Coordinates of C-alpha atoms in Angstrom, one line a residue:
X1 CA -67.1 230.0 125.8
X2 CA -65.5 228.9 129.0
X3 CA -64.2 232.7 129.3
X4 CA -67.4 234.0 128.6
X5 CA -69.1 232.2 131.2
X6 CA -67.0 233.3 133.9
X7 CA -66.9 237.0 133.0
X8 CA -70.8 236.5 133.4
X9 CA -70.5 234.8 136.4
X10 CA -68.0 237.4 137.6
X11 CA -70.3 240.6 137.0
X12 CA -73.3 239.0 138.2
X13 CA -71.1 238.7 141.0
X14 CA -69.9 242.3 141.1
X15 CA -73.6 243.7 141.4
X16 CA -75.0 240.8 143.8
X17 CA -71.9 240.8 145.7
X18 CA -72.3 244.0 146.2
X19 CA -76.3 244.1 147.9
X20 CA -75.4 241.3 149.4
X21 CA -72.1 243.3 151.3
X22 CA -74.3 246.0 152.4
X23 CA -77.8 245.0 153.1
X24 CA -79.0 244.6 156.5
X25 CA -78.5 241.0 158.1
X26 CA -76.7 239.4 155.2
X27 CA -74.3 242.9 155.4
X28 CA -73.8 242.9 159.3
X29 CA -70.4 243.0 160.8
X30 CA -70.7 240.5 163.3
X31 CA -71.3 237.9 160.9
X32 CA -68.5 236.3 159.5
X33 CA -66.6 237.5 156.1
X34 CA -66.2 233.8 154.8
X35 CA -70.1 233.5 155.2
X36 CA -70.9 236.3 153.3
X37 CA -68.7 235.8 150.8
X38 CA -69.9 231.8 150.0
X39 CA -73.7 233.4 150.5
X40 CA -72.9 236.1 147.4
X41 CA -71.0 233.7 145.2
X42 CA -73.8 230.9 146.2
X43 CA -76.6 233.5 144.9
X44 CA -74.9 234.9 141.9
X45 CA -74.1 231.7 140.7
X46 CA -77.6 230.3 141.2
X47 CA -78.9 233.8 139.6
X48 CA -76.6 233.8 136.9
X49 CA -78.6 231.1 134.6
X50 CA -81.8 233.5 135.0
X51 CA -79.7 236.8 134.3
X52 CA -77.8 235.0 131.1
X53 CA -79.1 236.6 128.4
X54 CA -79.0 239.9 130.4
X55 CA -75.6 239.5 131.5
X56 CA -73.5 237.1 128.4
X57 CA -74.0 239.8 125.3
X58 CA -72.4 243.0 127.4
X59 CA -69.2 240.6 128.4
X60 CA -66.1 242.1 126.3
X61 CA -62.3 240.6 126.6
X62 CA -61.2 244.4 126.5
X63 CA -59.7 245.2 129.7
X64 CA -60.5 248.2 129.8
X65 CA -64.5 248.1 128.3
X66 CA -64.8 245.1 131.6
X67 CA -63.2 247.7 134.5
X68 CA -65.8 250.6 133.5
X69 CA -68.5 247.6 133.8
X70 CA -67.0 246.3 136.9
X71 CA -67.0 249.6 138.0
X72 CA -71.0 250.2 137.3
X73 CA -72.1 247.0 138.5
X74 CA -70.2 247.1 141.8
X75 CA -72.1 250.5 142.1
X76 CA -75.2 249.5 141.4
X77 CA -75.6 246.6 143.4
X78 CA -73.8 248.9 146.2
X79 CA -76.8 251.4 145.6
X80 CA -79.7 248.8 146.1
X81 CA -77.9 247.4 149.3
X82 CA -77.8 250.9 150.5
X83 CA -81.3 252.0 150.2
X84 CA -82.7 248.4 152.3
X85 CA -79.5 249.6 154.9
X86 CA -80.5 253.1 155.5
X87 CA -84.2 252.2 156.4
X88 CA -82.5 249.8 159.2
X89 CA -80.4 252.3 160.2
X90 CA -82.7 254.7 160.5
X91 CA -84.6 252.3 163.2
X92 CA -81.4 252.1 165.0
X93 CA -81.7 255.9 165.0
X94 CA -84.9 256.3 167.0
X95 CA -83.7 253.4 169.0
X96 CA -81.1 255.1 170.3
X97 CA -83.5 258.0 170.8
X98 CA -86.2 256.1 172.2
X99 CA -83.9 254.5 174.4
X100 CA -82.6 258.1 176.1
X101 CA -86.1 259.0 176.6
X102 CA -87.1 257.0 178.7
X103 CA -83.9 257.2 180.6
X104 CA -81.8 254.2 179.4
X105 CA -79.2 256.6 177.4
X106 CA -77.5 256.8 180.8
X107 CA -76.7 252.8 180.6
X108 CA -74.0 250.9 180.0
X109 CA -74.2 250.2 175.9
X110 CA -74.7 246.8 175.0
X111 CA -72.8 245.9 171.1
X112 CA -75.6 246.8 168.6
X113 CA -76.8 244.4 166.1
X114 CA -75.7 245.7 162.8
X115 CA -72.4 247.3 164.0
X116 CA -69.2 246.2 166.3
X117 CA -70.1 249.6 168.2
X118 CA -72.2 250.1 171.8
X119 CA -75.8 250.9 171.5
X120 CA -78.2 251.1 174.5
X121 CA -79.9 247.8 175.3
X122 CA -83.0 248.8 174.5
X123 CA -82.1 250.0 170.9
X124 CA -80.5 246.9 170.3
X125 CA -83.4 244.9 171.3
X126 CA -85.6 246.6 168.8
X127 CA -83.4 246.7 166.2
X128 CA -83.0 242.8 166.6
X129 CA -86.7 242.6 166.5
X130 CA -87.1 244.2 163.8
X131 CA -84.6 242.9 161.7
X132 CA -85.5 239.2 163.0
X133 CA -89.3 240.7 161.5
X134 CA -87.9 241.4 158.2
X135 CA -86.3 237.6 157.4
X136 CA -88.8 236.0 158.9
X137 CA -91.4 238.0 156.7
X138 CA -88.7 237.2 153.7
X139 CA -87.3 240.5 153.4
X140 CA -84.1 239.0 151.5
X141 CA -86.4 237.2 149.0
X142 CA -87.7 240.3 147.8
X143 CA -84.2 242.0 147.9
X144 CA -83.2 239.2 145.4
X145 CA -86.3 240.0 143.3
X146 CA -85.0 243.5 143.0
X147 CA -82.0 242.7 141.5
X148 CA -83.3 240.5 139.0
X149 CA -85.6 243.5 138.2
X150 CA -82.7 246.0 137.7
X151 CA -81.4 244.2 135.1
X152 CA -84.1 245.4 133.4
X153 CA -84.2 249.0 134.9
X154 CA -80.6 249.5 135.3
X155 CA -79.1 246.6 132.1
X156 CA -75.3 246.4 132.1
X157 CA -74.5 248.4 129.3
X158 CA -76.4 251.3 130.6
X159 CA -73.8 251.9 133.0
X160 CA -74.5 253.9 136.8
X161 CA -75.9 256.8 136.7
X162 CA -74.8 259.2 140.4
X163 CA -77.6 261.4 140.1
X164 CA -80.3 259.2 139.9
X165 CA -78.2 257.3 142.8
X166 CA -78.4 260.4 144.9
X167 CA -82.0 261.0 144.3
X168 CA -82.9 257.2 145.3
X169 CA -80.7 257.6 148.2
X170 CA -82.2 260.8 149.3
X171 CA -85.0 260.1 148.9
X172 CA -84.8 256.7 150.8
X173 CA -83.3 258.4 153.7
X174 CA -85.8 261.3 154.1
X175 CA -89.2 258.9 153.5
X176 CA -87.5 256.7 156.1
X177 CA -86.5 259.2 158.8
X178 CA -90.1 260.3 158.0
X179 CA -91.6 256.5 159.1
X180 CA -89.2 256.4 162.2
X181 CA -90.1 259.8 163.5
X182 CA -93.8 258.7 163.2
X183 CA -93.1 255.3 165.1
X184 CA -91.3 256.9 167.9
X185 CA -93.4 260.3 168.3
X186 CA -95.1 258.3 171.5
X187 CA -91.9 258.5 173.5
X188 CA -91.3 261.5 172.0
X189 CA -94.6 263.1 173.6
X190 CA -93.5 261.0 176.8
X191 CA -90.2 262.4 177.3
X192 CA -91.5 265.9 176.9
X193 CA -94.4 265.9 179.7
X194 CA -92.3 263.8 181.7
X195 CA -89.3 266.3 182.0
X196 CA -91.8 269.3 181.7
X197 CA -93.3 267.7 184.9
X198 CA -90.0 266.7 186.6
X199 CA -89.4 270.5 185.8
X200 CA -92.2 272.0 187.5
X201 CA -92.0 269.6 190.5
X202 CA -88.0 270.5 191.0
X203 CA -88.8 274.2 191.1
X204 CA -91.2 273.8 193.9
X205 CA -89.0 271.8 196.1
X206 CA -85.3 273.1 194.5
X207 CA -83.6 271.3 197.7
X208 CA -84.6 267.6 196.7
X209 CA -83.1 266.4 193.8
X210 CA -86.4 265.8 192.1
X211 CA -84.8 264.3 188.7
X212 CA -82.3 261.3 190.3
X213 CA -85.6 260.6 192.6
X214 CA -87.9 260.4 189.3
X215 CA -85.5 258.7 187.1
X216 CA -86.8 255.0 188.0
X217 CA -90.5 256.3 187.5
X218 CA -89.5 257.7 184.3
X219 CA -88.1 254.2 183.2
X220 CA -91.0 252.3 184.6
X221 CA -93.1 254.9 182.4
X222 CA -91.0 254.5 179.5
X223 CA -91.1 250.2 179.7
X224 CA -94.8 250.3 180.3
X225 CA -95.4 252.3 177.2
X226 CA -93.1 250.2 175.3
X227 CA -94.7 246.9 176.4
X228 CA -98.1 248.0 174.9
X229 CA -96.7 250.0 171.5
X230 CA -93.8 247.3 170.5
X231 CA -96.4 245.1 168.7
X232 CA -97.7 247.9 166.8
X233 CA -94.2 249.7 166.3
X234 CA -93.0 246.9 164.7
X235 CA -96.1 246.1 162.2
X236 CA -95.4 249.3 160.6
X237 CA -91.8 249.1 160.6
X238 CA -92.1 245.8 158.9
X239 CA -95.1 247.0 156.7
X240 CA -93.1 250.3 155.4
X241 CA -89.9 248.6 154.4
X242 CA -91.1 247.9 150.7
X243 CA -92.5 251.0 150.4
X244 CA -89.5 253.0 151.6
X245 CA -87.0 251.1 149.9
X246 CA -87.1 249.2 147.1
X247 CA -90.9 248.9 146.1
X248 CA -91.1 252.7 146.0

């Protein structure tokens, strides 16, 4: 009985560890590995008395009938971790983009929030925002729910299956490049009359370098616009994260 129970505890591991390693926030680098690791093996153990009867009939003592569902369950928990990680990184996307619009892509990059790598200040501002949104708005919570739901969807026998993996993740990554480009079309719109203008004023005057004059102006532009959008740029990031991810 004693090995049962910590086979059980071991895949419910294996599929919550596995969210919990790539999921924004929880996921990031910057946070420590010790953390995460106590924060999955806290959950799965507090998960595993709900997830029993899922979880305790599927447990064999044949090696190699517990590797294949090792194997699935890493996967599958991998897979729901990926699809809430994509629609962050997607933000960082048009972050980044935002960000050189209005002129700050030529700044020093600042560390970004999800990765040990440089991001422009700006981007990493949103993407703080946004994900400081999401847990405040108990974005983990339902996370958890949606793995106590694919036991149901996904059980552990039924092993992982890569083309319906594919087709979530696809589809994940194209609905939220879809919400991003529709948050960040205003600086999109910006960028191109400003530089069309910048344009037409530097061929009028070709001796006075028209675009290092404008650049500040550009900035100014690009802060002003952000100061009255960010409110509404991050209600609808925050409202199309269940819809994009794991509620659709």
């Amino acid at each position: 009985m004693i090995e049962t129970a910590i086979l059980a505890a071991f895949l419910a591991f294996c599929r919550i560890g596995a969210c919990f390693m790539l999921m924004p926030g929880l996921g990031s680098a910057r946070l420590p590995v010790q953390v995460r690791l106590f924060v999955a093996i806290a959950a799965s153990l507090a998960l595993l008395a709900h997830l029993w009867g899922a979880i305790v009939p599927h447990v064999s003592r044949q090696p190699q009938a517990m590797f294949v569902l090792i194997g699935s369950e890493v996967l599958i928990g991998a897979l729901i971790g990926l699809v809430a990680r994509f629609y962050v990184l997607a933000l960082q996307f048009i972050g980044s983009a935002m960000a050189m619009m209005v002129g700050f892509g030529m700044a020093g990059g600042g560390v970004a929030v999800e990765e040990n790598e440089l991001q422009p200040e700006l981007a990493a501002l949103i993407s703080f925002s946004a994900l400081l949104l999401l847990f405040v708005f108990d974005f983990h919570h339902a996370v958890i729910q949606a793995l106590v739901a694919s036991y149901e969807l996904a059980p552990v026998d039924g092993l992982f299956d890569p083309q319906a993996a594919l087709v979530d993740l696809s589809d994940t990554l194209s609905q939220a490049f879809l919400v991003m480009i529709r948050l960040g079309s205003p600086f999109v719109a910006y960028a191109i009359l400003v530089n069309l203008a910048v344009g037409f004023i530097n061929k009028l005057t070709p001796q006075i370098p028209i675009y290092f004059i404008s650049l500040p102006f550009v900035i100014a532009g690009g802060l002003l616009l952000l100061y009255f959008g960010i409110a509404t740029f991050l209600r609808l990031f925050v409202d199309g994260f269940l819809p994009t991810t794991i509620g659709g």
